[in-house]
PDB file of N, CA and C in Angstrom:
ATOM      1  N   UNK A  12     -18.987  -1.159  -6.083  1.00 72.00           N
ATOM      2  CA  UNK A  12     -17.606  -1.556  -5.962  1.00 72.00           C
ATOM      3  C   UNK A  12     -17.446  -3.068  -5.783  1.00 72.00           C
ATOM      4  N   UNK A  13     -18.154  -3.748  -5.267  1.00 84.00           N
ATOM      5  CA  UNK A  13     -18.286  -5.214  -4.959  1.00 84.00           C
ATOM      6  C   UNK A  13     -17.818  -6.388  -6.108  1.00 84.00           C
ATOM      7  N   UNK A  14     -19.208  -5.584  -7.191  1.00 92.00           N
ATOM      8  CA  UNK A  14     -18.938  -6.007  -8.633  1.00 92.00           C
ATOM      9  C   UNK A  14     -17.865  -5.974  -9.028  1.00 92.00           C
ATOM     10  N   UNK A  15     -17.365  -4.482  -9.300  1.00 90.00           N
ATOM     11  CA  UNK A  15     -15.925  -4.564  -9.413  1.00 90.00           C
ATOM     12  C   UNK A  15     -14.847  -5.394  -9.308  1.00 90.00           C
ATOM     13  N   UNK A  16     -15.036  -5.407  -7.991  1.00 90.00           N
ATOM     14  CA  UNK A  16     -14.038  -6.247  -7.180  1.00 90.00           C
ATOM     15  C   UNK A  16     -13.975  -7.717  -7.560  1.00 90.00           C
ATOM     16  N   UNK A  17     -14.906  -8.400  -8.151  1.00 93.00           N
ATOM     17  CA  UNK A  17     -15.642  -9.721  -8.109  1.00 93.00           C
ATOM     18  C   UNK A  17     -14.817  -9.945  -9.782  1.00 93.00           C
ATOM     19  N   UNK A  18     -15.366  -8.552 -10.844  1.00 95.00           N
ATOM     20  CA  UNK A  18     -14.763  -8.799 -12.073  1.00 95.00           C
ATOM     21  C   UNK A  18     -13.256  -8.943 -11.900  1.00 95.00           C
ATOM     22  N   UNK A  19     -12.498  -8.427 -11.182  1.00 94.00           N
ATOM     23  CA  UNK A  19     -11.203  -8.539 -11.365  1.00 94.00           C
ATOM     24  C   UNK A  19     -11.009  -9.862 -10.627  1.00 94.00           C
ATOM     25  N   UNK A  20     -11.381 -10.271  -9.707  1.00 95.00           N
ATOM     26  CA  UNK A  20     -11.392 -11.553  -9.197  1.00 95.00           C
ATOM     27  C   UNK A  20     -11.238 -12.790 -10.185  1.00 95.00           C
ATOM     28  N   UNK A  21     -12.392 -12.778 -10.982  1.00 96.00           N
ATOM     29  CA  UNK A  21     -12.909 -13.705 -12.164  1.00 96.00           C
ATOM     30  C   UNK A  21     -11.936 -13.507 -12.856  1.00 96.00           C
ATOM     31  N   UNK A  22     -11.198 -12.477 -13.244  1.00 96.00           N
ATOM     32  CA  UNK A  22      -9.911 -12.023 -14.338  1.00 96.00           C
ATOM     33  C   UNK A  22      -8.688 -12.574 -13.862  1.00 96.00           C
ATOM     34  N   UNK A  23      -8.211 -12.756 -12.551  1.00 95.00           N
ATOM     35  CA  UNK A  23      -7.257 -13.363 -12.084  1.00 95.00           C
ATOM     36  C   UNK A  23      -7.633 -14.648 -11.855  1.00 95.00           C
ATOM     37  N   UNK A  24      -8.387 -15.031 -11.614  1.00 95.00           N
ATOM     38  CA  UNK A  24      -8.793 -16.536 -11.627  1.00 95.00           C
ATOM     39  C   UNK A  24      -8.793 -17.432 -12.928  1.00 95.00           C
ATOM     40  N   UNK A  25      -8.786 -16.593 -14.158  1.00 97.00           N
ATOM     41  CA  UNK A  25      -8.988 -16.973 -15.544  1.00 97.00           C
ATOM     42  C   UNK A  25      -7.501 -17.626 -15.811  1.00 97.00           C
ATOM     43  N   UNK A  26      -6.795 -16.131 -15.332  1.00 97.00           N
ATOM     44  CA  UNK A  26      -5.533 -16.312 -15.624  1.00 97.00           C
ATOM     45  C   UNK A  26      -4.371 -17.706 -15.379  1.00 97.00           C
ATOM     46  N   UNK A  27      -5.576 -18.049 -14.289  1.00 95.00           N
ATOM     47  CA  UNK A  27      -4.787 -19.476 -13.504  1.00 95.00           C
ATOM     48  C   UNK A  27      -4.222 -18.997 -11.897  1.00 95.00           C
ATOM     49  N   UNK A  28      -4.669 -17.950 -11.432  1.00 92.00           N
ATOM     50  CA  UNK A  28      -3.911 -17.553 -10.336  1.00 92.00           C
ATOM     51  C   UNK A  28      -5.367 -17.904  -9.189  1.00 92.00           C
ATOM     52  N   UNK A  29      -5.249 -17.867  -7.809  1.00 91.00           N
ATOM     53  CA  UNK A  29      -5.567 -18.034  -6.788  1.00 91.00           C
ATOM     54  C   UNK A  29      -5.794 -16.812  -6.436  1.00 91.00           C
ATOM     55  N   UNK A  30      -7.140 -16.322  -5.578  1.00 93.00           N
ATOM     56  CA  UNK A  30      -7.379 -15.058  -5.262  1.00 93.00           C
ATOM     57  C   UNK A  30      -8.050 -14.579  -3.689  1.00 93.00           C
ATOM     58  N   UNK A  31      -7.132 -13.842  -3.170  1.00 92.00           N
ATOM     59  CA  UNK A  31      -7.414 -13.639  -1.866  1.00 92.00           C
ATOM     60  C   UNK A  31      -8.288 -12.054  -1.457  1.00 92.00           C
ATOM     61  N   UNK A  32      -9.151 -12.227  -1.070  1.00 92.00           N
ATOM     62  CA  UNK A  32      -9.689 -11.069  -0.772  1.00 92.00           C
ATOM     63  C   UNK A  32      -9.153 -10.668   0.602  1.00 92.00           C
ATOM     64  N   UNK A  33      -7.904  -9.241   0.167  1.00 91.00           N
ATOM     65  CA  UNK A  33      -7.280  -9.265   1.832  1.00 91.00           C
ATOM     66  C   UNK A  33      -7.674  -8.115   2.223  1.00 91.00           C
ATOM     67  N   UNK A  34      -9.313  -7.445   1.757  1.00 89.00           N
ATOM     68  CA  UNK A  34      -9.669  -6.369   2.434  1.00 89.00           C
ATOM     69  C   UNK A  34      -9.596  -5.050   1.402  1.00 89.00           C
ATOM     70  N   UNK A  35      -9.725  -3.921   2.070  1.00 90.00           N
ATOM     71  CA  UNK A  35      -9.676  -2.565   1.327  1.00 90.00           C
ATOM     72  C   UNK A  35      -8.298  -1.842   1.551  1.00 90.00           C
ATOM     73  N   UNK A  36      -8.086  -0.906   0.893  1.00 91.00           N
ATOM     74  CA  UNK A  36      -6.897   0.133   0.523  1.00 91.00           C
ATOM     75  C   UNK A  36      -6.362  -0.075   2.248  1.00 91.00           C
ATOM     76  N   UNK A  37      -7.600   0.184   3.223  1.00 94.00           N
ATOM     77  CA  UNK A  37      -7.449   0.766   4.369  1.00 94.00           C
ATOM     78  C   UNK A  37      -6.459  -0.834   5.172  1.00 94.00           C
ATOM     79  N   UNK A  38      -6.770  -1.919   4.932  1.00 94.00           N
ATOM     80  CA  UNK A  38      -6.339  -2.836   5.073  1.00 94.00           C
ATOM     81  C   UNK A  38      -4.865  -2.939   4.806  1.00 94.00           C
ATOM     82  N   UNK A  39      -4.150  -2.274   3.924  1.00 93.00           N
ATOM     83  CA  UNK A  39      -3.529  -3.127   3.046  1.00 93.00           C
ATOM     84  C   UNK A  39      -1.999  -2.875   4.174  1.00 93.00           C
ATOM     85  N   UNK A  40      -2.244  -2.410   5.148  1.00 94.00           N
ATOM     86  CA  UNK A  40      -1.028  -2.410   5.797  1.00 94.00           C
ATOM     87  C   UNK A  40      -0.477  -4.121   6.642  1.00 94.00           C
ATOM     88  N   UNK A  41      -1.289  -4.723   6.499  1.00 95.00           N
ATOM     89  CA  UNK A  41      -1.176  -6.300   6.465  1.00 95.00           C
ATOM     90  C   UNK A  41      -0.257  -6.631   5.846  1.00 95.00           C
ATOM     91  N   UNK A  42       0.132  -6.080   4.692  1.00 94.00           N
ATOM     92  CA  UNK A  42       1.199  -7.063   3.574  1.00 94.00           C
ATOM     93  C   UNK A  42       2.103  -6.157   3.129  1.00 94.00           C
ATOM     94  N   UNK A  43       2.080  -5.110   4.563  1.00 94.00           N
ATOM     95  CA  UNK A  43       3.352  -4.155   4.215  1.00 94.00           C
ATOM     96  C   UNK A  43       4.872  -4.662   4.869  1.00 94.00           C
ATOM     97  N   UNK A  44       6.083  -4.336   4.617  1.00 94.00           N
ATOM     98  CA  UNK A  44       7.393  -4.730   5.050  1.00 94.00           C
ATOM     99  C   UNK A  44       7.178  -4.988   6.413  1.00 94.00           C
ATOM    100  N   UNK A  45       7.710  -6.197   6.677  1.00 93.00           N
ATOM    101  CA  UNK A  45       7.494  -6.891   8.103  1.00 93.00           C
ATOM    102  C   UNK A  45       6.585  -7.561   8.612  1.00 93.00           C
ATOM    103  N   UNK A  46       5.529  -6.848   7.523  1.00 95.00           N
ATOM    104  CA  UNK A  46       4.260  -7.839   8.164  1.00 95.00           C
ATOM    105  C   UNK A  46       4.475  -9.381   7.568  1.00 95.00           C
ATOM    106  N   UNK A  47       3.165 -10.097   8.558  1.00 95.00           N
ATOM    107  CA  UNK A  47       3.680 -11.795   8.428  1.00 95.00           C
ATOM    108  C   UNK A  47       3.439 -11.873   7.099  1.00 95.00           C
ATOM    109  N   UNK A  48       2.472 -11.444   6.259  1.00 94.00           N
ATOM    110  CA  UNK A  48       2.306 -12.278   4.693  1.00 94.00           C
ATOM    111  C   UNK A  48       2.866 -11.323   4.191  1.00 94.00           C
ATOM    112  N   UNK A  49       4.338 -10.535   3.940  1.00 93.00           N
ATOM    113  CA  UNK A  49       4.892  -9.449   2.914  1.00 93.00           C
ATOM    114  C   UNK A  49       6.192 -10.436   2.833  1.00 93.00           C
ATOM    115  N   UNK A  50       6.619 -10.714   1.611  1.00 90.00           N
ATOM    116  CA  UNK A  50       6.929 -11.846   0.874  1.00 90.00           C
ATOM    117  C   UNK A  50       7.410 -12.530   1.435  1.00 90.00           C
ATOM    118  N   UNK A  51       6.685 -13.210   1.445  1.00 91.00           N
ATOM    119  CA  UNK A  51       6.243 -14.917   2.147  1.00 91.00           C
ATOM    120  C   UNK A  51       5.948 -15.908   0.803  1.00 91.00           C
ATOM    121  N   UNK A  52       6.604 -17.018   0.783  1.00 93.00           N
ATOM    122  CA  UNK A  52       5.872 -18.420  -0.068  1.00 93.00           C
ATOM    123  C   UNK A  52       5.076 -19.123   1.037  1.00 93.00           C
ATOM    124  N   UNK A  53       3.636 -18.382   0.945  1.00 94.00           N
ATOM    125  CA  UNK A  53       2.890 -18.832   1.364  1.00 94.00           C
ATOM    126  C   UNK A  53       1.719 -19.926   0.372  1.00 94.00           C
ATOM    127  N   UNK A  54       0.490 -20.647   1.222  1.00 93.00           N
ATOM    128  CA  UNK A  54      -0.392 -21.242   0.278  1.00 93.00           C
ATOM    129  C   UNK A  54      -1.331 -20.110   0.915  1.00 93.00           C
ATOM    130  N   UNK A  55      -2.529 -20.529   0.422  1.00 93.00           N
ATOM    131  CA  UNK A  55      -3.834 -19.524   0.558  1.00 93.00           C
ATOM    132  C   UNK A  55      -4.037 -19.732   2.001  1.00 93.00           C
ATOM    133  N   UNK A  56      -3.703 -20.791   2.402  1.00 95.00           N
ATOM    134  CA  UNK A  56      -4.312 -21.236   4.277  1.00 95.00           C
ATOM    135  C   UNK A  56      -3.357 -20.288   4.697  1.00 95.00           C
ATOM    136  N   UNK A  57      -2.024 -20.692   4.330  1.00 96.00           N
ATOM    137  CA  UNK A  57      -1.207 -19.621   4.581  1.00 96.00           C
ATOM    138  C   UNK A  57      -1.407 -18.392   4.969  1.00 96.00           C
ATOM    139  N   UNK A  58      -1.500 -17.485   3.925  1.00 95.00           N
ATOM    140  CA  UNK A  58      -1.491 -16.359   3.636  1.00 95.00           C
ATOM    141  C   UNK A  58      -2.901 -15.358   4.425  1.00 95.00           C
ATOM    142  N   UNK A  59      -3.724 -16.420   4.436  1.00 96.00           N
ATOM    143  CA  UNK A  59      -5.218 -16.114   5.052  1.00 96.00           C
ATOM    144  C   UNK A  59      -4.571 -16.083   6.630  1.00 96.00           C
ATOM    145  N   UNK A  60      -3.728 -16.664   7.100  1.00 97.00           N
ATOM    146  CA  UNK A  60      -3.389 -17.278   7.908  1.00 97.00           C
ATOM    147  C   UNK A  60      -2.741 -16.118   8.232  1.00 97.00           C
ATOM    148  N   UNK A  61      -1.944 -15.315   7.819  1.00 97.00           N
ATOM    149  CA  UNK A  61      -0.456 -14.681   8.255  1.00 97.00           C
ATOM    150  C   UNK A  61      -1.145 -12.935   7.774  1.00 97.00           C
ATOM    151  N   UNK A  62      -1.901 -12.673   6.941  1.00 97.00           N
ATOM    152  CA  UNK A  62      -2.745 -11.595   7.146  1.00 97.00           C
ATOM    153  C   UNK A  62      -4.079 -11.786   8.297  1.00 97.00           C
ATOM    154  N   UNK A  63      -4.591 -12.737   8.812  1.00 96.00           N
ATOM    155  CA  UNK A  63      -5.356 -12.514  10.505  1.00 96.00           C
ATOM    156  C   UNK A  63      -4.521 -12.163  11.205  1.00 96.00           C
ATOM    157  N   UNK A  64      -2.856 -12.446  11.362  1.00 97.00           N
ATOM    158  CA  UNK A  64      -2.009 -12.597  12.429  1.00 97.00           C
ATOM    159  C   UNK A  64      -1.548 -11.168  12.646  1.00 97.00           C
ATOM    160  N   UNK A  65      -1.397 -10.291  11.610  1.00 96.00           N
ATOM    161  CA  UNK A  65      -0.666  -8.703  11.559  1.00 96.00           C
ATOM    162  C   UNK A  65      -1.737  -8.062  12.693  1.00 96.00           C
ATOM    163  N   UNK A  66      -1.264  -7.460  13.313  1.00 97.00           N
ATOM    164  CA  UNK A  66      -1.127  -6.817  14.671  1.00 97.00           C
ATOM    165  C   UNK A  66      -0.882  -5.219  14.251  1.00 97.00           C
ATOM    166  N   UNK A  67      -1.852  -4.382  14.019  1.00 95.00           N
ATOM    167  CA  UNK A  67      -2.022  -3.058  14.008  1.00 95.00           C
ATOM    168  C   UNK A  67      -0.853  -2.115  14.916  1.00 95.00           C
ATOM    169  N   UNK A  68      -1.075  -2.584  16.295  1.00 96.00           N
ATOM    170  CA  UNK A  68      -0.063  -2.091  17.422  1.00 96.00           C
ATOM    171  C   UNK A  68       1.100  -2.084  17.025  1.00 96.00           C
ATOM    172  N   UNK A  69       1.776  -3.256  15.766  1.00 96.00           N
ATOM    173  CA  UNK A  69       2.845  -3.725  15.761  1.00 96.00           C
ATOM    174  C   UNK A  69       3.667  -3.384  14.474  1.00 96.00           C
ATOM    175  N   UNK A  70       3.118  -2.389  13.560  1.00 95.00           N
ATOM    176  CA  UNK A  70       3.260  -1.876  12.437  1.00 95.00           C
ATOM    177  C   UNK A  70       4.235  -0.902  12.837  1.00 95.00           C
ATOM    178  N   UNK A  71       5.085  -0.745  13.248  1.00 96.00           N
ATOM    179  CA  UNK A  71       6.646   0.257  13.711  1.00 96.00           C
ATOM    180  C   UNK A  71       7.310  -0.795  13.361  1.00 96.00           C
ATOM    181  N   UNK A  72       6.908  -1.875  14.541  1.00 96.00           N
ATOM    182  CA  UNK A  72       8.078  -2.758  14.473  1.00 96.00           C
ATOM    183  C   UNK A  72       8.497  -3.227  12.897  1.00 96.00           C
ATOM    184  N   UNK A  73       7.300  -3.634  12.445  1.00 95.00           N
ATOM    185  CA  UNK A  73       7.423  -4.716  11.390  1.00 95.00           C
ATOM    186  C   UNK A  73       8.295  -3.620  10.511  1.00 95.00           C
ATOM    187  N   UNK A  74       7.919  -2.672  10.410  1.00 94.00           N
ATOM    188  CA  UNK A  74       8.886  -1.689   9.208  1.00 94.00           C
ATOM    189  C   UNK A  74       9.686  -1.424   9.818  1.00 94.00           C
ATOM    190  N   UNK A  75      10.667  -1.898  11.589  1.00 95.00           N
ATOM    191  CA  UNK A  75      11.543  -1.568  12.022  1.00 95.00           C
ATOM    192  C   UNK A  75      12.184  -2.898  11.453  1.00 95.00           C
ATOM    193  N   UNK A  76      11.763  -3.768  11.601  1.00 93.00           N
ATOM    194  CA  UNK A  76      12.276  -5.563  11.069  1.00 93.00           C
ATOM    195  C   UNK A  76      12.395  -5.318   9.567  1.00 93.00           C
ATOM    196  N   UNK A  77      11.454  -4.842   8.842  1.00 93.00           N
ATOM    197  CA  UNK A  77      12.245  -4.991   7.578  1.00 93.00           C
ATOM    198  C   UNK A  77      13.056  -4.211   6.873  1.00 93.00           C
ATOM    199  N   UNK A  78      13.118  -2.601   7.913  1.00 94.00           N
ATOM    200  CA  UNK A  78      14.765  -2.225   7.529  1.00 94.00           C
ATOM    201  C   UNK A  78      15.663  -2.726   8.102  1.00 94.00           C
ATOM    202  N   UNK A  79      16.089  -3.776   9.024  1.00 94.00           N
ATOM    203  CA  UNK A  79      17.194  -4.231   9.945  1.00 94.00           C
ATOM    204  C   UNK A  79      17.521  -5.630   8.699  1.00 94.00           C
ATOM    205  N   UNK A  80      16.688  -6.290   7.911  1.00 91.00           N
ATOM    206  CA  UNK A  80      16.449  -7.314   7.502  1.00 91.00           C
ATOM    207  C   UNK A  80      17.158  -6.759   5.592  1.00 91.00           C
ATOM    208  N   UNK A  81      16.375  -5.319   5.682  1.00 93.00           N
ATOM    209  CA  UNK A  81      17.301  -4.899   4.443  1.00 93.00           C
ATOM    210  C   UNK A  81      18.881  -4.239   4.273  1.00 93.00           C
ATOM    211  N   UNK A  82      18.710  -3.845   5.432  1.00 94.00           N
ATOM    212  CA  UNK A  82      20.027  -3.321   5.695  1.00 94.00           C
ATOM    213  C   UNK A  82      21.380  -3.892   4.931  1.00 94.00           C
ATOM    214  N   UNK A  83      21.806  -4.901   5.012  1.00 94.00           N
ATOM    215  CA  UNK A  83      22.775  -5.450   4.947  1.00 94.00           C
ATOM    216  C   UNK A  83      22.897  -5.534   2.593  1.00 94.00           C
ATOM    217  N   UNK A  84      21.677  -5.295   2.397  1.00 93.00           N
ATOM    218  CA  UNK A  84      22.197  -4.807   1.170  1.00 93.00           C
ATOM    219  C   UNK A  84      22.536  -3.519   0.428  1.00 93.00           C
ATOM    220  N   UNK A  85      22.466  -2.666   1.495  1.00 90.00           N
ATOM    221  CA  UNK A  85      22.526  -1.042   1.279  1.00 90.00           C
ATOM    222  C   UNK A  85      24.459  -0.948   1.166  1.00 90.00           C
ATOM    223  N   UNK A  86      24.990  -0.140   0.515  1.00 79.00           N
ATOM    224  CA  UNK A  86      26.292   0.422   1.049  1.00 79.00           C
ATOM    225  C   UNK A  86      25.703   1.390   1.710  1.00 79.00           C
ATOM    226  N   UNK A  87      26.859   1.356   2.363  1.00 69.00           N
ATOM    227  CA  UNK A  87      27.243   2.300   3.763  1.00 69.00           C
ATOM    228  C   UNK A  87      27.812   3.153   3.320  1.00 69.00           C
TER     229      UNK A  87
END
């Protein structure tokens, strides 16, 4: 899987894009709604930066923050 991982790396890197290794499937609740790097204009320091910062404990909240944050485009 490593390889894998490495070819698609090299494939986005071709492309001209910047590539962050932010972990496995099991990870990926880091860059879910609320969390610090879920859309963010971040840079890579950034982003490296704001996925260390997500807080496991704190994964209610953050999907409590980003329905309070979406709210206001829903009708009622």
């Amino acid at each position: 899987m490593p390889q894998a991982k490495e070819t698609v790396q090299d494939l986005i890197r071709a492309l001209g894009f910047d590539v962050i290794d932010a972990g496995t499937l099991a990870d990926s609740w880091r860059q879910q709604p609320g969390a610090p790097a879920y859309c963010r204009d971040l840079d890579m320091e950034g982003l490296k930066a704001a996925l260390a910062q997500a807080d496991a404990r704190q994964i209610a909240a953050y999907r409590l923050k980003a329905d309070q944050e979406a709210a206001p485009y829903f009708v009622r």
